[in-house]
Coordinates of C-alpha atoms and ligand atoms in Angstrom, one line a residue:
Chain O
M1287 CA 0.0 0.0 0.0
D1288 CA 1.5 3.3 -1.0
K1289 CA 1.2 6.5 1.0
M1290 CA -1.8 7.8 -1.0
E1291 CA -3.7 4.5 -0.6
K1292 CA -3.0 4.7 3.1
I1293 CA -4.5 8.1 3.4
L1294 CA -7.6 7.2 1.4
S1295 CA -8.1 4.1 3.5
D1296 CA -7.9 6.2 6.6
V1297 CA -10.5 8.6 5.3
R1298 CA -12.7 5.7 4.5
E1299 CA -12.4 4.2 7.9
K1300 CA -12.5 7.4 9.9
F1301 CA -15.7 8.7 8.3
N1302 CA -17.4 5.4 7.6
F1303 CA -17.5 5.4 3.8
D1304 CA -17.9 2.3 1.6
T1305 CA -15.7 3.6 -1.2
V1306 CA -13.1 6.4 -1.5
A1307 CA -11.9 7.2 -5.0
L1308 CA -9.4 9.7 -6.4
T1309 CA -8.9 10.9 -10.0
D1310 CA -5.5 10.8 -11.6
V1311 CA -4.1 14.2 -10.5
E1312 CA -1.1 14.0 -12.9
C1313 CA -3.6 14.7 -15.7
S1314 CA -5.8 17.5 -14.5
R1315 CA -5.4 19.4 -17.8
C1316 CA -5.7 16.4 -20.1
H1317 CA -8.5 15.8 -22.5
S1318 CA -9.9 13.0 -20.4
I1319 CA -10.0 12.0 -16.8
K1320 CA -9.4 8.6 -15.2
W1321 CA -9.7 7.4 -11.7
K1322 CA -6.5 6.4 -10.2
Y1323 CA -7.5 4.9 -6.8
N1324 CA -10.7 3.4 -5.6
I1325 CA -10.6 1.9 -2.1
G1326 CA -13.4 -0.4 -1.2
S1327 CA -14.6 -1.1 -4.7
T1328 CA -16.2 -4.5 -5.4
N1329 CA -14.9 -4.8 -9.0
D1330 CA -12.5 -3.4 -11.5
R1331 CA -14.8 -1.7 -13.9
W1332 CA -13.8 1.7 -12.6
R1333 CA -10.3 1.2 -13.9
K1334 CA -11.6 1.2 -17.5
I1335 CA -13.5 4.4 -17.2
E1336 CA -12.0 7.4 -18.9
L1337 CA -14.4 10.3 -19.3
R1338 CA -13.6 13.3 -21.5
S1339 CA -13.2 16.4 -19.6
G1340 CA -16.4 18.1 -18.6
K1341 CA -18.3 14.8 -18.3
G1342 CA -19.5 12.8 -15.4
L1343 CA -19.0 13.7 -11.8
P1344 CA -15.4 15.0 -12.3
G1345 CA -16.9 17.2 -15.0
I1346 CA -19.5 18.8 -12.8
V1347 CA -17.2 19.3 -9.9
M1348 CA -14.4 20.7 -12.0
K1349 CA -16.8 23.1 -13.8
T1350 CA -18.4 24.4 -10.6
G1351 CA -15.4 24.1 -8.4
K1352 CA -17.8 23.2 -5.6
S1353 CA -18.4 20.0 -3.6
L1354 CA -21.4 18.0 -4.5
V1355 CA -23.1 16.5 -1.5
V1356 CA -25.9 14.0 -2.1
D1357 CA -27.8 12.3 0.7
A1358 CA -29.8 10.0 -1.5
I1359 CA -29.4 9.8 -5.2
E1360 CA -33.0 8.8 -5.8
R1361 CA -34.2 12.1 -4.4
I1362 CA -32.3 14.3 -6.8
E1363 CA -32.9 14.9 -10.5
M1364 CA -29.6 14.0 -12.1
D1365 CA -29.0 15.5 -15.5
G1366 CA -29.4 12.7 -18.0
G1367 CA -29.9 10.1 -15.3
V1368 CA -27.4 8.1 -13.2
F1369 CA -26.3 6.7 -16.6
Q1370 CA -24.1 9.8 -17.1
Y1371 CA -22.3 9.1 -13.9
P1372 CA -20.8 5.6 -14.3
M1373 CA -18.9 5.6 -11.0
I1374 CA -22.2 5.9 -9.0
K1375 CA -23.8 3.2 -11.1
I1376 CA -20.8 0.8 -11.1
E1377 CA -20.2 1.1 -7.3
R1378 CA -24.0 1.2 -6.6
L1379 CA -23.7 4.3 -4.5
E1380 CA -26.8 5.7 -2.9
S1381 CA -25.1 8.7 -1.3
F1382 CA -21.8 10.5 -1.8
I1383 CA -19.6 13.6 -1.5
A1384 CA -17.6 14.6 -4.6
M1385 CA -15.0 17.2 -3.5
P1386 CA -12.6 19.2 -5.7
L1387 CA -9.0 19.5 -4.7
W1388 CA -7.1 22.7 -5.5
N1389 CA -3.4 23.5 -6.1
D1390 CA -1.8 26.7 -4.8
T1391 CA -2.6 28.6 -8.0
E1392 CA -6.3 27.9 -7.7
E1393 CA -6.7 25.2 -10.3
V1394 CA -8.7 22.1 -9.6
I1395 CA -6.2 19.2 -9.8
G1396 CA -8.3 16.3 -8.7
I1397 CA -11.6 15.1 -7.4
V1398 CA -12.1 12.8 -4.4
L1399 CA -15.3 10.8 -4.3
L1400 CA -16.5 9.5 -1.0
G1401 CA -19.5 7.2 -1.3
N1402 CA -21.9 4.9 0.6
R1403 CA -24.1 2.2 -0.7
Q1404 CA -27.0 3.4 1.5
S1405 CA -28.4 6.8 1.8
R1406 CA -26.7 8.9 4.4
H1407 CA -27.6 12.2 5.8
F1408 CA -24.6 14.6 6.1
L1409 CA -24.6 17.3 8.7
Q1410 CA -22.9 20.6 7.9
K1411 CA -20.5 20.0 10.8
E1412 CA -19.6 16.5 9.6
Y1413 CA -19.0 17.8 6.1
E1414 CA -16.7 20.5 7.3
E1415 CA -14.8 17.9 9.4
I1416 CA -14.3 15.6 6.4
K1417 CA -13.3 18.5 4.2
E1418 CA -10.8 19.7 6.7
Y1419 CA -9.3 16.2 7.1
V1420 CA -9.1 15.7 3.3
E1421 CA -7.3 19.0 2.8
R1422 CA -4.9 18.5 5.6
H1423 CA -3.9 15.0 4.6
L1424 CA -4.9 14.1 1.1
R1425 CA -4.3 17.5 -0.6
Q1426 CA -0.9 17.8 1.1
Q1427 CA 0.2 14.4 -0.1
I1428 CA -1.0 15.1 -3.6
L1429 CA 0.9 18.4 -3.8
K1430 CA 4.0 16.6 -2.4
E1431 CA 3.8 13.9 -5.1
L1432 CA 3.2 16.5 -7.8
I1433 CA 6.3 18.4 -6.9
A1434 CA 8.4 15.3 -6.5
N1435 CA 7.3 14.1 -10.0
E1436 CA 8.0 17.5 -11.5
G1437 CA 11.5 17.3 -10.2
S1438 CA 12.2 13.9 -11.7
Chain Q
M740 CA -88.8 -26.5 -41.2
K741 CA -88.1 -27.6 -44.7
E742 CA -84.5 -28.0 -45.8
A743 CA -85.0 -26.1 -49.1
N744 CA -86.0 -23.2 -47.0
L745 CA -82.9 -23.1 -44.9
I746 CA -80.7 -23.2 -48.0
G747 CA -82.6 -20.4 -49.5
L748 CA -82.3 -18.3 -46.3
L749 CA -78.6 -19.1 -46.1
E750 CA -78.1 -17.9 -49.6
A751 CA -80.0 -14.8 -49.0
M752 CA -78.0 -14.1 -45.9
F753 CA -74.7 -14.8 -47.8
H754 CA -75.6 -12.4 -50.5
Q755 CA -77.2 -9.6 -48.5
S756 CA -75.1 -9.7 -45.3
K757 CA -73.3 -6.5 -44.3
E758 CA -70.5 -8.7 -43.2
M759 CA -67.9 -9.9 -45.7
I760 CA -68.1 -13.7 -46.0
L761 CA -65.5 -15.6 -47.9
F762 CA -64.9 -19.3 -48.4
V763 CA -61.3 -20.2 -48.7
N764 CA -59.7 -23.5 -49.5
G765 CA -56.6 -25.0 -47.8
D766 CA -54.2 -23.1 -50.1
G767 CA -55.9 -19.8 -49.4
E768 CA -57.7 -19.6 -52.7
I769 CA -61.0 -17.9 -52.5
V770 CA -63.8 -20.3 -53.5
Y771 CA -66.7 -17.9 -53.0
M772 CA -67.2 -14.5 -51.6
N773 CA -70.3 -12.6 -51.0
A774 CA -71.3 -9.4 -52.7
H775 CA -70.2 -7.2 -49.8
A776 CA -66.7 -8.7 -49.9
S777 CA -66.3 -8.3 -53.6
R778 CA -67.6 -4.7 -53.3
T779 CA -65.1 -3.9 -50.6
L780 CA -61.9 -5.7 -51.4
D781 CA -59.5 -4.4 -53.9
D782 CA -59.4 -6.5 -57.1
T783 CA -57.0 -4.4 -59.3
D784 CA -54.3 -7.0 -59.2
Y785 CA -56.7 -9.8 -59.8
D786 CA -56.3 -11.5 -63.2
K787 CA -59.8 -12.8 -63.9
S788 CA -58.5 -15.9 -65.5
Q789 CA -56.8 -17.0 -62.4
F790 CA -57.9 -18.1 -59.0
Q791 CA -58.1 -15.3 -56.5
H792 CA -55.9 -15.8 -53.5
I793 CA -56.6 -14.4 -50.0
C794 CA -53.0 -13.4 -49.6
S795 CA -53.3 -10.8 -52.4
H796 CA -55.8 -9.0 -50.2
C797 CA -54.4 -9.6 -46.7
Q798 CA -51.6 -7.4 -45.4
G799 CA -51.1 -9.2 -42.1
M800 CA -52.4 -9.5 -38.6
Y801 CA -52.2 -7.0 -35.8
V802 CA -49.9 -8.3 -33.1
G803 CA -50.0 -5.5 -30.6
E804 CA -48.0 -2.3 -30.0
G805 CA -48.8 -0.9 -33.4
R806 CA -47.1 -3.8 -35.2
I807 CA -48.5 -5.8 -38.1
E808 CA -47.0 -9.1 -39.0
C809 CA -47.6 -12.0 -41.4
N810 CA -46.4 -14.8 -39.1
N811 CA -48.5 -17.7 -37.8
C812 CA -51.0 -17.3 -40.6
Y813 CA -54.6 -18.2 -39.7
L814 CA -54.8 -20.2 -42.9
H815 CA -52.9 -23.0 -41.2
M816 CA -55.3 -23.1 -38.2
E817 CA -58.5 -25.0 -37.6
E818 CA -60.0 -22.0 -36.0
K819 CA -59.1 -18.5 -35.0
V820 CA -61.7 -16.1 -33.6
T821 CA -61.8 -12.3 -33.2
F822 CA -58.4 -11.2 -34.5
Q823 CA -57.5 -8.1 -36.4
V824 CA -56.3 -8.3 -40.0
Y825 CA -55.4 -5.6 -42.5
M826 CA -57.0 -5.8 -46.0
R827 CA -56.4 -3.8 -49.1
T828 CA -59.7 -2.2 -50.1
R829 CA -61.1 -0.9 -53.4
D830 CA -60.4 2.7 -52.6
G831 CA -56.7 1.9 -52.5
S832 CA -56.2 2.0 -48.7
V833 CA -55.3 -0.7 -46.2
E834 CA -58.0 -1.0 -43.6
P835 CA -58.3 -3.0 -40.3
F836 CA -61.0 -5.6 -39.9
I837 CA -62.1 -7.9 -37.1
A838 CA -61.9 -11.4 -38.5
N839 CA -63.1 -14.9 -37.7
F840 CA -61.7 -17.9 -39.4
Q841 CA -63.1 -21.4 -39.0
R842 CA -62.7 -24.7 -40.9
I843 CA -66.1 -26.0 -41.9
D844 CA -65.2 -28.8 -44.3
P845 CA -62.1 -30.7 -43.1
E846 CA -62.2 -33.1 -46.1
E847 CA -61.9 -30.4 -48.7
G848 CA -60.1 -28.1 -46.4
I849 CA -62.7 -25.3 -46.8
S850 CA -62.9 -22.6 -44.2
V851 CA -65.2 -19.7 -43.8
F852 CA -63.6 -16.3 -43.2
T853 CA -65.7 -13.4 -42.0
L854 CA -64.7 -9.8 -41.8
N855 CA -66.3 -6.9 -40.1
P856 CA -65.1 -3.3 -40.1
L857 CA -63.2 -2.5 -37.0
S858 CA -65.5 -0.8 -34.5
E859 CA -64.8 2.9 -33.9
Q860 CA -63.9 2.2 -30.3
L861 CA -61.1 -0.2 -31.2
K862 CA -59.9 2.1 -33.9
T863 CA -59.6 4.9 -31.3
Q864 CA -57.8 2.6 -29.0
E865 CA -55.2 1.9 -31.6
M866 CA -55.0 5.6 -32.4
E867 CA -54.5 6.4 -28.8
H868 CA -51.7 3.9 -28.6
Q869 CA -50.1 5.4 -31.7
K870 CA -50.5 8.8 -30.3
R871 CA -48.8 7.9 -27.0
L872 CA -46.0 6.2 -28.9
T873 CA -45.5 9.3 -31.1
Q874 CA -45.5 11.5 -28.0
R875 CA -42.8 9.4 -26.5
I876 CA -40.7 9.5 -29.6
I877 CA -41.1 13.2 -29.8
Q878 CA -40.2 13.5 -26.1
A879 CA -37.1 11.3 -26.7
Q880 CA -36.0 13.5 -29.6
E881 CA -36.6 16.6 -27.5
D882 CA -34.4 15.2 -24.7
E883 CA -31.7 14.3 -27.1
R884 CA -31.7 17.9 -28.5
K885 CA -31.6 19.3 -25.0
R886 CA -28.6 17.1 -24.2
I887 CA -26.8 18.2 -27.4
S888 CA -27.6 21.8 -26.8
R889 CA -26.3 21.6 -23.2
D890 CA -23.2 19.9 -24.4
L891 CA -22.5 22.6 -26.9
H892 CA -23.3 25.3 -24.4
D893 CA -21.4 24.0 -21.4
G894 CA -18.5 22.5 -23.3
V895 CA -18.0 24.6 -26.3
T896 CA -19.5 28.1 -25.9
Q897 CA -18.2 28.4 -22.4
E898 CA -14.7 27.3 -23.3
L899 CA -14.5 29.4 -26.4
L900 CA -15.5 32.4 -24.4
N901 CA -12.7 31.8 -22.0
V902 CA -10.2 31.5 -24.8
L903 CA -11.5 34.6 -26.4
L904 CA -11.1 36.6 -23.1
E905 CA -7.6 35.2 -22.7
M906 CA -6.6 36.2 -26.2
R907 CA -8.0 39.7 -25.8
L908 CA -5.5 40.2 -23.0
F909 CA -2.5 39.3 -25.2
K910 CA -2.1 42.8 -26.5
Y911 CA -1.5 44.1 -23.0
I912 CA 1.2 41.6 -22.1
E913 CA 4.6 43.1 -22.7
D914 CA 6.9 40.4 -21.3
H915 CA 7.7 38.0 -24.0
D916 CA 8.0 34.9 -21.8
A917 CA 4.7 35.6 -20.1
L918 CA 3.0 36.0 -23.5
T919 CA 4.4 32.7 -24.7
E920 CA 3.1 31.0 -21.6
K921 CA -0.4 32.5 -22.1
M922 CA -0.4 31.6 -25.7
Q923 CA 0.5 28.0 -24.8
K924 CA -2.4 27.8 -22.4
S925 CA -4.8 29.1 -25.0
E926 CA -3.5 26.6 -27.5
E927 CA -4.1 23.8 -25.0
S928 CA -7.6 25.0 -24.5
L929 CA -8.3 25.2 -28.2
S930 CA -6.9 21.7 -28.8
R931 CA -9.1 20.3 -26.0
L932 CA -12.1 22.1 -27.5
L933 CA -11.4 20.6 -30.9
D934 CA -11.3 17.2 -29.3
Y935 CA -14.6 17.9 -27.5
V936 CA -16.4 19.0 -30.7
R937 CA -15.1 16.0 -32.6
N938 CA -16.4 13.7 -29.8
I939 CA -19.9 15.3 -30.0
S940 CA -20.1 14.7 -33.7
V941 CA -18.8 11.2 -33.5
E942 CA -21.4 10.4 -30.8
L943 CA -24.2 11.7 -33.1
R944 CA -23.1 9.7 -36.1
P945 CA -19.8 8.0 -36.4
A946 CA -18.1 9.3 -39.6
S947 CA -16.3 6.0 -39.7
L948 CA -19.5 4.2 -40.5
D949 CA -19.7 5.9 -43.8
D950 CA -16.0 6.0 -44.5
L951 CA -14.5 2.9 -43.0
G952 CA -17.6 0.6 -42.7
L953 CA -19.4 -1.3 -40.1
E954 CA -16.5 -3.3 -38.6
A955 CA -14.2 -0.3 -38.0
A956 CA -17.1 1.8 -36.7
L957 CA -18.1 -0.9 -34.3
K958 CA -14.6 -1.4 -33.0
T959 CA -14.2 2.4 -32.3
H960 CA -17.6 2.4 -30.6
F961 CA -16.7 -0.6 -28.4
K962 CA -13.6 1.2 -27.2
W963 CA -15.7 4.3 -26.4
V964 CA -18.1 2.1 -24.4
E965 CA -15.3 0.7 -22.4
R966 CA -14.1 4.1 -21.4
Q967 CA -17.5 5.4 -20.8
Y968 CA -19.1 2.6 -18.7
G969 CA -16.1 0.5 -17.7
M970 CA -17.7 -2.4 -19.6
T971 CA -15.6 -4.4 -22.1
V972 CA -17.1 -5.6 -25.3
E973 CA -15.7 -8.9 -26.5
C974 CA -16.4 -9.0 -30.2
H975 CA -16.2 -11.8 -32.8
L976 CA -16.4 -10.1 -36.1
D977 CA -15.0 -11.8 -39.2
M978 CA -16.1 -9.8 -42.1
H979 CA -12.6 -8.7 -43.2
N980 CA -13.8 -5.1 -43.4
K981 CA -16.3 -6.0 -46.1
R982 CA -18.8 -3.3 -46.9
F983 CA -22.6 -3.8 -47.1
N984 CA -25.5 -1.7 -48.3
P985 CA -25.4 1.5 -46.2
E986 CA -28.9 1.0 -44.9
V987 CA -28.0 -2.5 -43.6
E988 CA -24.8 -1.1 -42.0
T989 CA -26.7 1.6 -40.2
V990 CA -29.4 -0.8 -38.9
V991 CA -26.8 -3.3 -37.6
Y992 CA -24.8 -0.6 -36.0
R993 CA -27.7 1.0 -34.2
I994 CA -29.1 -2.4 -33.0
I995 CA -25.8 -3.4 -31.6
Q996 CA -25.4 0.1 -30.0
E997 CA -28.8 -0.1 -28.4
A998 CA -28.3 -3.6 -27.1
I999 CA -24.9 -2.6 -25.6
F1000 CA -26.4 0.6 -24.0
N1001 CA -29.1 -1.6 -22.4
A1002 CA -26.5 -4.0 -21.0
A1003 CA -24.5 -1.0 -19.6
K1004 CA -27.7 0.5 -18.1
Y1005 CA -29.5 -2.6 -16.7
A1006 CA -27.4 -5.8 -16.8
D1007 CA -24.7 -4.9 -14.3
V1008 CA -21.9 -6.8 -16.0
E1009 CA -18.2 -6.3 -16.8
T1010 CA -18.3 -7.7 -20.3
V1011 CA -20.8 -8.1 -23.2
E1012 CA -20.3 -10.4 -26.2
V1013 CA -21.0 -9.4 -29.7
D1014 CA -21.1 -11.8 -32.7
L1015 CA -21.5 -10.7 -36.3
H1016 CA -21.2 -13.1 -39.2
E1017 CA -22.1 -13.1 -42.8
I1018 CA -23.7 -16.4 -43.7
E1019 CA -24.1 -17.8 -47.2
D1020 CA -25.5 -21.2 -47.8
I1021 CA -28.4 -23.0 -49.5
S1022 CA -30.9 -21.4 -47.1
G1023 CA -29.8 -17.9 -48.2
H1024 CA -27.4 -15.1 -47.7
S1025 CA -27.6 -13.0 -44.6
L1026 CA -25.9 -11.0 -41.9
N1027 CA -26.4 -12.5 -38.5
F1028 CA -25.9 -10.6 -35.3
E1029 CA -26.0 -11.6 -31.6
I1030 CA -25.4 -9.5 -28.5
R1031 CA -25.2 -11.4 -25.2
D1032 CA -24.8 -10.3 -21.6
G1033 CA -24.8 -12.7 -18.6
G1034 CA -26.4 -10.1 -16.4
L1035 CA -29.5 -9.4 -14.4
G1036 CA -31.9 -10.0 -17.3
F1037 CA -35.6 -9.0 -17.2
D1038 CA -39.1 -10.3 -17.6
L1039 CA -40.2 -9.5 -21.2
N1040 CA -43.8 -8.9 -20.1
S1041 CA -43.1 -6.5 -17.3
H1042 CA -43.0 -2.8 -17.4
P1043 CA -39.7 -1.4 -18.8
L1044 CA -37.6 0.4 -16.2
G1045 CA -36.9 3.1 -18.8
T1046 CA -38.8 4.3 -21.9
G1047 CA -39.1 1.0 -23.7
L1048 CA -38.4 2.8 -27.0
G1049 CA -35.1 1.2 -27.6
L1050 CA -36.4 -2.3 -28.2
F1051 CA -39.3 -0.9 -30.2
G1052 CA -36.8 1.0 -32.4
M1053 CA -34.8 -2.1 -32.9
N1054 CA -37.9 -3.9 -34.3
E1055 CA -38.7 -0.9 -36.5
R1056 CA -35.2 -0.6 -37.9
V1057 CA -34.8 -4.3 -38.6
S1058 CA -38.1 -4.6 -40.4
S1059 CA -37.2 -1.7 -42.6
V1060 CA -34.5 -4.0 -44.2
N1061 CA -36.7 -7.1 -44.0
G1062 CA -34.7 -8.6 -41.2
N1063 CA -35.8 -10.0 -37.9
V1064 CA -34.7 -9.6 -34.3
T1065 CA -35.5 -11.7 -31.2
I1066 CA -35.0 -10.7 -27.6
D1067 CA -34.4 -13.5 -25.1
S1068 CA -34.2 -12.7 -21.4
A1069 CA -35.2 -13.9 -18.0
P1070 CA -34.5 -12.5 -14.6
G1071 CA -31.1 -13.7 -13.4
N1072 CA -30.4 -15.3 -16.8
G1073 CA -28.9 -12.5 -18.8
T1074 CA -30.2 -11.1 -22.1
T1075 CA -29.5 -12.1 -25.7
V1076 CA -30.5 -10.0 -28.7
S1077 CA -30.2 -11.9 -31.9
G1078 CA -31.4 -11.7 -35.5
S1079 CA -30.5 -11.5 -39.1
I1080 CA -30.8 -9.4 -42.1
P1081 CA -31.1 -10.8 -45.6
L1082 CA -28.4 -9.6 -48.0
Ligands
LIG116 N1 -29.6 -6.2 -21.2 C1 -30.6 -5.9 -20.4 N2 -30.6 -6.4 -19.1 C2 -31.6 -6.1 -18.2 N3 -32.7 -5.5 -18.6 C3 -32.9 -5.0 -19.8 C4 -31.8 -5.2 -20.8 N4 -32.2 -4.6 -22.0 C5 -33.5 -4.1 -21.7 N5 -33.8 -4.3 -20.4 C6 -35.2 -3.9 -19.9 O1 -36.0 -3.7 -20.9 C7 -36.6 -2.4 -20.9 C8 -36.8 -1.9 -22.3 O2 -35.5 -1.6 -22.9 P1 -35.5 -0.4 -24.0 O3 -34.1 -0.4 -24.7 O4 -36.6 -0.6 -25.0 O5 -35.8 0.9 -23.2 P2 -34.8 1.7 -22.3 O6 -33.4 1.3 -22.5 O7 -35.3 1.7 -20.9 O8 -34.9 3.2 -22.9 P3 -34.1 3.8 -24.1 O9 -33.7 2.7 -24.9 O10 -35.1 4.7 -24.8 O11 -33.0 4.6 -23.5 C9 -35.6 -1.6 -20.1 O12 -36.2 -0.5 -19.5 C10 -35.1 -2.6 -19.1 O13 -36.1 -2.7 -18.0
LIG117 MG1 -32.5 1.0 -24.4

């Protein structure tokens, strides 16, 4: 388990998520976006997914720059149906938080998807806690790796 | 009552009935028909020197959901009551009738075939069905337009605007390196945009279908499906890039596409299998296709989870090229869509 996987697993356990996924941050300005990690997944379909930029969950979150917090997917009207969001469908998520991660020059470099297979009500305080934890640990690790890779 | 009397009455009834009465032999030749039938049915194709055949009038039976088919012909049955057939009439149109068919002389194989105009009520029912179907199709088209328009707006207009704004600022940048960097960014944006627009047009209609043919277009599509839904398509195509009539190619492409979309949406599987073979033997020359998933499956008689237009469209498309398609599925047993198109 590499460092990033460790952090993702910690987030998953600490906040009781079923799956925690992260997009490939090396490629935030590419034409398409892939998922690089998905802790807690039941199958490997997510590895094959490669959405062109602007599409799917990463698309929405990158465009708006805001987190998407969904308590129960059946209760919201998703543009074009769940079909447009393969990760939700493949992992059979019922609730999730999709959060953008920023670099220091205010560009979105990645998306972290925190999901549950049951509906789940998120309190504002809980969300803030998760966000704070993700920024402190996950974002820092991403920035560290990006810098290290740039050097090499 | 005297027997002569009954025959007389029967004859009178036969000739004066407002119902069409035809006697048909085992081969479907019309032995007798009453005045009302010969007044109503179209006889333009009828060469008086020949026997008249029921099939030159009949256009098929109504099998539900707005479809008319010529399978399981009543001619081969002992009896069939109250079914709906379509007949060509004298004024040149094809009209629906409620029919009864019954064998009355097994030795000679003679049957009596009676036809009544479809009651207004049934006609309206059918019209209602047709109307609902039309509405659903229009709605589906409308949704598709919305999707494309949103795609263009969010992906293209927005990004173009950004690039435009960036470029407007170029003239104020004095530092050469800074300008180069800005220009590089704009270039990246434009190249991404180009890709985006190209993708939209490929999704609408794959250019490769016209240029490179069915096999190449399908393979490109399968790769796209894998990236989009994380579902692999295992294909067995051995057509050596042979080209077919463009109509046939489009029909096959759309059917395979729809079956794969359905598998991605409802089957919950990691792989789908697609077979496509050209068959040429004594029984004929055809293009046979089969799409199989070992997924959740569904009950063919239950309500569709989605619109139900996809399978309907498959049927429509395939009959436009005189082919056939069968959907085989059961809960827990996966789904197979198979069929063939004559070449
Ligand atoms: N491969 C499959 N596995 C499981 N269920 C299926 C499959 N294909 C079709 N179905 C079921 O059959 C129904 C009808 O499918 P159809 O393609 O006609 O409509 P749809 O896919 O729901 O809508 P549309 O095709 O217009 O997007 C679906 O709603 C679904 O319930
Ligand atoms: Mg469908």
